[in-house]
Structures are given as C-alpha cells and as structure tokens.
Coordinates of N, CA, C and O in Angstrom, one line a residue:
M188 N -55.7 -9.1 40.9 CA -54.5 -9.7 40.5 C -54.2 -9.0 39.2 O -53.0 -9.1 39.1
K189 N -54.9 -8.2 38.7 CA -54.5 -7.7 37.0 C -53.6 -6.7 37.2 O -52.3 -6.6 36.7
H190 N -53.7 -5.7 38.5 CA -52.8 -4.7 38.5 C -51.4 -5.0 39.0 O -50.3 -4.5 38.7
P191 N -51.2 -6.1 40.0 CA -49.7 -6.3 40.2 C -49.0 -7.0 39.1 O -47.8 -6.9 39.0
M192 N -49.6 -7.9 38.5 CA -49.0 -8.5 37.0 C -48.4 -7.2 36.1 O -47.5 -7.2 35.6
I193 N -49.5 -6.0 35.9 CA -49.1 -4.9 35.3 C -47.7 -4.3 36.0 O -46.6 -4.1 35.0
Y194 N -47.8 -4.1 37.2 CA -46.5 -3.5 37.8 C -45.3 -4.4 37.7 O -44.0 -4.1 37.6
L195 N -45.7 -5.8 37.6 CA -44.4 -6.6 37.8 C -43.8 -6.8 36.3 O -42.7 -6.8 36.1
A196 N -44.6 -6.6 35.3 CA -44.1 -6.6 33.8 C -43.3 -5.3 33.4 O -42.2 -5.1 33.1
G197 N -43.8 -4.4 34.1 CA -43.1 -3.0 33.9 C -41.9 -3.1 34.6 O -40.8 -2.6 34.2
L198 N -41.9 -3.6 36.0 CA -40.7 -3.6 36.9 C -39.5 -4.5 35.8 O -38.5 -4.2 35.6
L199 N -40.0 -5.7 35.3 CA -39.1 -6.6 34.5 C -38.6 -5.7 33.3 O -37.6 -5.9 33.0
F200 N -39.6 -5.0 32.6 CA -39.1 -4.3 31.5 C -38.2 -3.3 31.8 O -36.8 -3.2 31.1
S201 N -38.3 -2.5 32.7 CA -37.3 -1.6 33.3 C -36.2 -2.2 33.7 O -34.8 -1.5 33.5
F202 N -35.9 -3.2 34.5 CA -34.8 -3.9 34.7 C -34.0 -4.2 33.7 O -32.6 -4.3 33.5
G203 N -34.9 -5.0 32.7 CA -34.0 -5.2 31.5 C -33.4 -4.1 30.5 O -32.3 -4.3 30.2
L204 N -34.1 -3.0 30.6 CA -33.5 -1.7 30.0 C -32.4 -1.3 30.7 O -31.5 -0.9 30.1
I205 N -32.2 -1.0 32.2 CA -31.0 -0.9 33.0 C -30.1 -2.0 32.6 O -28.7 -1.2 32.4
V206 N -30.1 -2.9 32.7 CA -28.9 -4.0 32.6 C -28.5 -4.2 31.2 O -27.5 -4.2 31.1
S207 N -29.1 -3.9 30.2 CA -29.1 -3.8 28.8 C -28.1 -2.5 28.7 O -27.4 -2.5 27.5
G208 N -28.2 -1.4 29.4 CA -27.7 0.0 29.1 C -28.6 0.7 27.9 O -28.0 1.8 27.8
M209 N -29.8 0.2 28.1 CA -30.6 1.2 27.0 C -31.1 2.5 27.6 O -31.5 3.3 26.8
I210 N -30.8 2.7 28.9 CA -31.1 3.9 29.5 C -29.7 5.0 29.5 O -29.9 6.1 29.9
N211 N -28.7 4.3 28.8 CA -27.6 5.6 28.8 C -27.6 5.9 27.3 O -27.3 5.1 26.3
P212 N -27.9 7.0 27.2 CA -28.0 7.9 25.8 C -26.6 7.5 25.2 O -26.7 7.4 23.9
Q213 N -25.5 7.8 25.6 CA -24.2 7.5 24.8 C -24.2 6.2 24.3 O -23.7 6.1 23.3
K214 N -24.5 5.0 25.0 CA -24.5 3.9 24.4 C -25.4 3.6 23.3 O -25.3 3.0 22.5
V215 N -26.8 4.4 23.6 CA -27.6 4.2 22.1 C -26.8 5.1 21.0 O -27.3 4.5 19.8
I216 N -26.4 6.2 21.3 CA -26.0 6.9 20.2 C -24.7 6.1 19.6 O -24.8 6.2 18.5
G217 N -24.1 5.4 20.4 CA -23.1 4.8 19.9 C -23.4 3.6 18.8 O -22.9 3.2 18.0
F218 N -24.3 3.1 19.4 CA -25.1 2.2 18.3 C -25.9 2.6 17.1 O -25.5 2.0 15.9
L219 N -26.2 3.8 17.4 CA -26.7 4.4 15.9 C -25.7 5.1 15.0 O -26.0 5.4 13.9
D220 N -24.5 5.1 15.6 CA -23.2 5.7 14.8 C -22.5 4.6 14.1 O -21.5 4.1 14.3
L221 N -23.0 4.3 12.8 CA -22.6 3.2 12.1 C -21.5 3.2 11.4 O -20.6 2.7 11.3
F222 N -21.0 4.6 11.2 CA -19.8 4.9 10.3 C -18.7 5.4 11.3 O -17.8 6.0 10.7
G223 N -19.0 5.7 12.5 CA -17.9 6.1 13.6 C -17.6 4.8 14.5 O -17.3 4.0 13.8
E224 N -17.7 5.0 15.6 CA -17.5 4.2 16.8 C -18.6 3.4 17.0 O -19.0 3.3 17.9
W225 N -18.7 2.3 16.2 CA -19.9 1.7 16.3 C -20.4 0.9 17.4 O -19.3 0.1 17.5
D226 N -21.2 0.7 18.3 CA -21.1 -0.3 19.6 C -22.5 -1.3 19.0 O -23.6 -0.9 19.4
A227 N -22.2 -2.3 18.7 CA -22.9 -3.4 18.3 C -23.7 -4.0 19.6 O -24.7 -4.9 19.1
S228 N -23.3 -3.7 20.7 CA -24.2 -4.6 21.7 C -25.6 -4.3 21.9 O -26.2 -5.4 22.2
L229 N -26.1 -3.2 21.6 CA -27.6 -3.3 21.6 C -28.2 -3.9 20.5 O -29.5 -4.3 20.7
A230 N -27.4 -4.1 19.3 CA -28.0 -5.1 18.5 C -28.5 -6.6 19.0 O -29.5 -7.2 18.7
F231 N -27.5 -7.1 19.9 CA -27.9 -8.3 20.5 C -29.1 -8.2 21.6 O -29.7 -9.2 21.9
V232 N -29.3 -7.1 22.2 CA -30.4 -7.0 23.1 C -31.6 -6.6 22.3 O -32.5 -7.4 22.5
M233 N -31.5 -6.1 20.9 CA -32.7 -6.2 20.1 C -32.9 -7.7 19.7 O -34.2 -8.0 19.7
A234 N -32.0 -8.4 19.1 CA -32.3 -9.7 18.7 C -32.8 -10.5 19.6 O -33.8 -11.5 19.4
G235 N -32.4 -10.5 20.9 CA -33.0 -11.4 22.0 C -34.3 -11.0 22.3 O -35.2 -11.8 22.4
A236 N -34.7 -9.6 22.3 CA -36.1 -9.1 22.5 C -37.0 -10.0 21.4 O -38.0 -10.2 21.5
V237 N -36.7 -9.8 20.1 CA -37.3 -10.2 19.2 C -37.2 -11.8 18.9 O -38.6 -12.3 18.8
I238 N -36.5 -12.3 19.4 CA -36.7 -13.9 19.5 C -37.7 -14.4 20.7 O -38.4 -15.1 20.4
V239 N -37.4 -13.6 21.9 CA -38.5 -14.0 22.9 C -39.7 -13.5 22.5 O -40.7 -14.3 22.7
N240 N -40.0 -12.4 21.8 CA -41.4 -12.0 21.7 C -41.8 -13.0 20.5 O -43.1 -13.4 20.5
F241 N -41.0 -13.4 19.6 CA -41.5 -14.4 18.4 C -42.1 -15.4 18.8 O -43.1 -15.8 18.6
F242 N -41.4 -16.3 19.8 CA -42.1 -17.4 20.5 C -43.0 -17.4 21.3 O -44.1 -17.9 21.4
G243 N -42.7 -16.2 22.3 CA -43.8 -15.8 23.2 C -45.3 -15.3 22.6 O -46.3 -15.8 23.0
F244 N -45.1 -14.8 21.5 CA -46.3 -14.4 21.0 C -47.0 -15.6 20.4 O -48.3 -15.5 20.7
R245 N -46.3 -16.3 19.8 CA -47.1 -17.6 19.3 C -47.8 -18.5 20.2 O -48.7 -19.0 20.1
L246 N -47.0 -18.8 21.3 CA -47.5 -19.5 22.4 C -48.7 -19.0 23.2 O -49.8 -19.6 23.5
V247 N -48.5 -17.6 23.3 CA -49.7 -17.0 23.9 C -51.0 -16.9 23.2 O -52.1 -17.2 23.7
T248 N -50.9 -16.7 21.8 CA -51.8 -16.7 21.2 C -52.6 -17.8 20.7 O -53.7 -17.9 20.1
K249 N -52.0 -19.0 21.2 CA -52.6 -20.4 21.1 C -53.8 -20.4 22.0 O -54.6 -21.2 21.8
K250 N -53.8 -19.7 23.1 CA -54.7 -19.7 24.0 C -55.8 -19.0 23.5 O -55.8 -18.2 22.8
P251 N -57.4 -19.4 24.3 CA -58.5 -18.9 23.7 C -58.7 -17.3 24.1 O -59.3 -16.6 23.6
N252 N -58.0 -17.0 25.3 CA -58.2 -15.8 25.7 C -56.8 -15.3 26.9 O -56.4 -16.3 27.1
P253 N -56.5 -14.0 27.1 CA -55.5 -13.6 27.9 C -55.8 -14.3 29.4 O -57.1 -14.2 29.6
L254 N -55.0 -14.1 30.2 CA -55.4 -14.5 31.6 C -56.1 -13.5 32.4 O -56.8 -13.5 33.2
Y255 N -55.9 -12.2 32.3 CA -56.4 -11.1 32.9 C -57.2 -10.2 32.0 O -57.4 -9.0 32.2
A256 N -57.8 -10.8 30.9 CA -58.3 -9.7 30.0 C -59.4 -10.9 29.2 O -59.4 -12.0 29.1
D257 N -60.7 -10.4 28.4 CA -61.6 -11.1 27.8 C -61.2 -11.6 26.6 O -61.7 -12.5 26.3
G258 N -60.3 -10.8 26.1 CA -59.8 -11.2 24.4 C -58.6 -10.3 24.3 O -58.1 -9.6 24.8
F259 N -57.9 -10.9 23.1 CA -56.7 -10.2 22.7 C -56.8 -9.0 22.0 O -57.9 -8.6 21.4
S260 N -56.2 -8.0 22.2 CA -56.1 -6.7 21.6 C -55.1 -6.5 20.5 O -53.8 -6.0 20.8
I261 N -55.1 -7.3 19.4 CA -54.0 -7.4 18.5 C -54.3 -6.2 17.4 O -55.6 -6.4 16.6
P262 N -53.5 -5.6 16.9 CA -53.9 -4.4 15.9 C -54.0 -5.2 14.5 O -53.4 -6.1 14.2
T263 N -55.1 -4.6 13.7 CA -55.3 -5.3 12.6 C -55.1 -4.4 11.3 O -55.2 -4.9 10.4
R264 N -54.7 -3.1 11.6 CA -54.4 -2.2 10.5 C -53.1 -2.6 9.9 O -52.2 -2.7 10.6
A265 N -53.0 -2.5 8.5 CA -51.7 -2.7 8.0 C -51.3 -1.6 7.1 O -50.3 -1.9 6.2
D266 N -52.1 -0.8 6.7 CA -51.8 0.6 5.8 C -50.5 1.6 6.5 O -50.4 1.4 7.7
I267 N -49.9 2.2 5.6 CA -48.9 3.0 6.0 C -49.6 4.6 5.7 O -49.8 4.6 4.4
D268 N -49.9 5.1 6.5 CA -50.2 6.5 6.3 C -49.4 7.7 6.4 O -48.3 7.5 7.2
R269 N -49.8 8.9 6.4 CA -49.0 10.1 6.6 C -48.6 10.3 8.3 O -47.5 10.2 8.5
D270 N -49.6 9.8 8.9 CA -49.5 10.2 10.1 C -48.3 9.0 10.9 O -47.5 9.5 11.7
L271 N -48.7 7.9 10.4 CA -47.5 6.7 10.7 C -46.1 7.0 10.4 O -45.1 7.2 10.9
V272 N -45.8 7.6 9.2 CA -44.7 8.1 8.7 C -44.2 9.0 9.4 O -42.9 9.3 9.9
L273 N -45.0 10.1 9.8 CA -44.4 11.3 10.5 C -44.2 11.0 11.8 O -43.1 11.5 12.3
G274 N -45.0 10.3 12.5 CA -44.7 9.8 13.8 C -43.5 9.1 14.0 O -42.6 9.4 14.8
A275 N -42.9 8.0 13.1 CA -42.0 7.2 13.2 C -41.0 8.1 12.8 O -39.9 7.8 13.4
S276 N -40.8 9.1 12.1 CA -39.8 10.0 11.9 C -39.5 11.0 12.8 O -38.1 11.1 13.3
I277 N -40.5 11.4 13.5 CA -40.2 12.3 14.9 C -39.7 11.3 15.7 O -38.6 11.7 16.6
F278 N -39.9 10.1 16.0 CA -39.3 9.2 17.1 C -38.0 8.8 16.7 O -37.0 8.9 17.4
G279 N -37.7 8.6 15.5 CA -36.5 8.3 15.0 C -35.5 9.5 15.1 O -34.1 9.2 15.8
I280 N -35.8 10.6 14.7 CA -35.0 11.9 15.0 C -34.6 12.1 16.1 O -33.6 12.4 16.6
G281 N -35.7 12.1 17.2 CA -35.7 12.2 18.6 C -34.8 11.1 19.3 O -33.6 11.3 20.0
W282 N -34.8 9.9 18.7 CA -34.0 8.8 19.6 C -32.6 9.1 19.1 O -31.7 8.8 19.6
G283 N -32.4 9.7 17.6 CA -30.9 9.7 17.4 C -30.4 10.9 17.7 O -28.9 10.8 18.2
L284 N -30.9 11.9 17.9 CA -30.4 13.2 18.5 C -30.2 13.1 20.2 O -29.1 13.6 20.5
V285 N -31.1 12.3 20.7 CA -31.1 12.4 22.0 C -30.4 11.1 23.0 O -29.9 11.0 24.0
G286 N -30.9 10.0 22.2 CA -30.5 8.5 22.7 C -31.3 7.8 23.6 O -30.9 7.2 24.2
L287 N -32.7 8.7 24.0 CA -33.5 8.1 24.6 C -34.8 8.0 23.7 O -35.2 8.7 22.8
C288 N -35.7 6.8 24.1 CA -37.0 6.7 23.7 C -37.9 6.6 25.2 O -37.2 6.7 26.1
P289 N -39.1 6.4 25.0 CA -40.0 6.7 26.0 C -39.7 5.7 26.9 O -39.7 6.1 28.5
G290 N -39.6 4.5 26.8 CA -39.5 3.2 27.9 C -38.2 3.4 28.7 O -38.1 3.7 29.8
P291 N -37.0 3.6 28.2 CA -35.8 3.7 28.8 C -35.7 5.0 29.2 O -35.2 5.2 30.4
A292 N -36.3 6.1 28.6 CA -36.2 7.6 29.6 C -37.2 7.3 30.9 O -36.7 7.9 31.9
M293 N -38.3 6.4 30.8 CA -38.9 6.5 32.1 C -38.2 5.5 33.2 O -38.0 5.6 34.4
A294 N -37.6 4.4 32.7 CA -36.6 3.7 33.3 C -35.4 4.9 34.0 O -34.9 4.5 35.0
A295 N -34.8 5.6 33.0 CA -33.7 6.5 33.5 C -34.2 7.4 34.7 O -33.2 8.0 35.3
L296 N -35.5 7.8 34.7 CA -35.6 8.6 35.9 C -35.1 8.0 37.3 O -35.1 8.9 38.1
S297 N -35.4 7.0 37.5 CA -35.0 6.4 38.7 C -33.5 6.2 38.8 O -33.1 6.3 39.9
A298 N -32.8 5.6 37.9 CA -31.1 5.6 37.5 C -30.6 7.1 37.8 O -29.6 7.1 38.2
S299 N -30.9 7.7 36.8 CA -30.2 9.2 36.5 C -31.2 10.2 36.2 O -31.3 10.8 35.0
P300 N -32.0 10.6 37.4 CA -32.9 11.7 36.8 C -32.6 12.9 36.3 O -33.4 13.7 35.6
D301 N -31.5 13.4 36.6 CA -30.8 14.7 36.0 C -30.7 14.7 34.6 O -30.9 15.8 34.0
K302 N -30.5 13.4 34.1 CA -30.3 13.6 32.5 C -31.8 13.3 31.9 O -32.0 13.6 30.9
A303 N -32.6 12.5 32.5 CA -33.8 12.3 32.1 C -35.1 13.0 32.1 O -36.1 13.1 31.2
T304 N -34.9 13.7 33.1 CA -36.1 14.7 33.7 C -36.6 15.6 32.6 O -38.0 15.8 32.0
I305 N -35.5 16.5 31.5 CA -35.8 17.4 30.5 C -36.4 16.6 29.6 O -37.8 16.9 28.9
F306 N -36.0 15.5 29.0 CA -36.5 14.6 28.0 C -38.1 14.3 28.4 O -38.8 14.3 27.5
V307 N -38.3 13.5 29.4 CA -39.4 13.4 29.8 C -40.4 14.2 29.9 O -41.4 14.3 29.3
A308 N -39.9 15.5 30.2 CA -41.1 16.7 30.3 C -41.4 17.0 29.0 O -42.5 17.4 28.5
A309 N -40.4 17.1 28.1 CA -40.4 17.5 26.7 C -41.4 16.3 26.0 O -42.3 16.7 25.0
M310 N -41.1 15.3 26.3 CA -42.2 14.2 25.8 C -43.4 14.2 26.1 O -44.5 14.1 25.3
L311 N -43.9 14.4 27.5 CA -45.2 14.6 27.8 C -45.7 15.9 27.3 O -47.1 15.6 27.0
I312 N -45.0 16.9 26.9 CA -45.6 18.2 26.5 C -46.0 17.8 25.0 O -47.0 18.1 24.4
G313 N -45.1 16.9 24.3 CA -45.1 16.6 22.8 C -46.5 15.7 22.7 O -47.2 15.9 21.9
M314 N -46.9 14.7 23.7 CA -47.6 13.9 23.6 C -49.1 14.5 23.9 O -50.0 14.5 23.3
T315 N -48.9 15.6 24.9 CA -50.1 16.4 25.0 C -50.7 17.2 23.5 O -51.5 17.3 23.3
L316 N -49.6 17.8 23.3 CA -49.7 18.6 22.1 C -50.4 17.8 20.7 O -51.3 18.0 20.1
A317 N -49.9 16.8 20.7 CA -50.1 15.6 19.6 C -51.5 15.2 19.8 O -52.6 15.3 19.0
R318 N -52.0 14.9 21.2 CA -53.4 14.6 21.2 C -54.4 15.6 20.9 O -55.4 15.4 20.5
T319 N -53.8 16.7 21.4 CA -54.9 18.1 21.3 C -54.8 18.2 19.7 O -56.1 18.8 19.3
M320 N -53.9 18.3 18.8 CA -54.0 18.6 17.4 C -54.7 17.6 16.8 O -55.3 17.9 15.6
T321 N -54.6 16.2 17.3 CA -55.3 15.1 16.3 C -56.7 15.0 17.0 O -57.2 14.0 16.3
Q322 N -57.1 15.5 17.8 CA -58.7 15.4 18.3 C -59.6 16.0 17.4 O -59.5 17.0 16.8
P323 N -60.8 15.1 16.8 CA -61.6 15.7 16.4 C -62.2 16.9 16.5 O -62.5 17.2 17.7
R324 N -62.1 17.9 15.7 CA -62.6 19.2 15.9 C -64.3 19.1 16.1 O -65.0 18.4 15.8
N325 N -64.7 20.1 17.2 CA -66.0 20.4 17.5 C -66.8 20.9 16.4 O -66.4 22.3 16.2
S326 N -67.9 20.3 15.7 CA -68.5 21.0 14.6 C -69.6 22.0 15.0 O -70.0 22.7 14.0
T327 N -70.1 22.2 16.0 CA -71.0 22.9 16.6 C -70.6 24.3 16.7 O -69.5 24.6 17.6
A328 N -71.1 25.4 16.0 CA -70.8 26.6 16.0 C -71.4 27.3 17.5 O -72.4 27.1 18.0
L329 N -70.6 28.5 18.1 CA -71.1 29.0 19.3 C -72.0 30.0 18.9 O -71.9 30.8 17.5
T330 N -73.1 30.1 19.4 CA -74.4 31.1 19.0 C -74.3 32.2 20.1 O -74.3 32.0 21.1

C-alpha cells in the first residue's frame, strides 16, 4: 500500500501545480516581477499551501508514527552554511530566469513537454554534477 500512496500524493501535487498555473513559466515570472506587471495570483497559491501545511503538520505529528513508516523523518539541522546559501541562490536565480523549479518542471513534462524538456535535462545534469562534486573523496592512493 505504500507505493500507491506515493503515486497518489505525486498525482495530487502535479494536479495542484497544473490548476494553479505553476507550470506556466510566464505566470511565475510575472509573479516575480514586483516592479513591472506583477501577477499576485501565485501568492494566494503559496498562502494556501502554507496554511494547509501548517495545520496538516501539526495534526500528523501528534500521531505516534506515520501510516506507512516506522517514524517521522523531520530535519533537525537549523544552521545556515555555505552550501545552503549557495544552493538557495542557484535555485532562486534559476527560478527567476526560467520560471520553473523542479516540481512544476516535472508536471510540465506532461502538459507542455516542448518547454520543459530542456529545463529537466539541465536540472538532471546539474543534480548529477552536484552529487559528484560533493561526494567524499576516496583517500586511498593508487599503487
């Protein structure tokens, strides 16, 4: 039962992104254009998501454990380091330039693959490069 719930959650998330217009790069860029023709509609989408998450998180974490896991996986780190700032900066610059981020880009593959394919390919290459560059180096020398 675990895997169907994951797919259902992904389907619901994708549907919400499509209905809200988050897969439309022009709408996202319009939201980010504070001093031009600002489109405030995505602020309502974000506010709705924050409200649902606020109450949902409190309701779910009152339970002793999740339905399909042995325990909750809640991050405990609260520090701000170089990697966090660098990653957030790259994400923000990419979101502002292209108007897509990973979730909406994956949903956009089904709705408008011509626009999202290049972004998703570049995102996957970037993720692979980041993982390769941040893996611990093997300290054993070749003999």
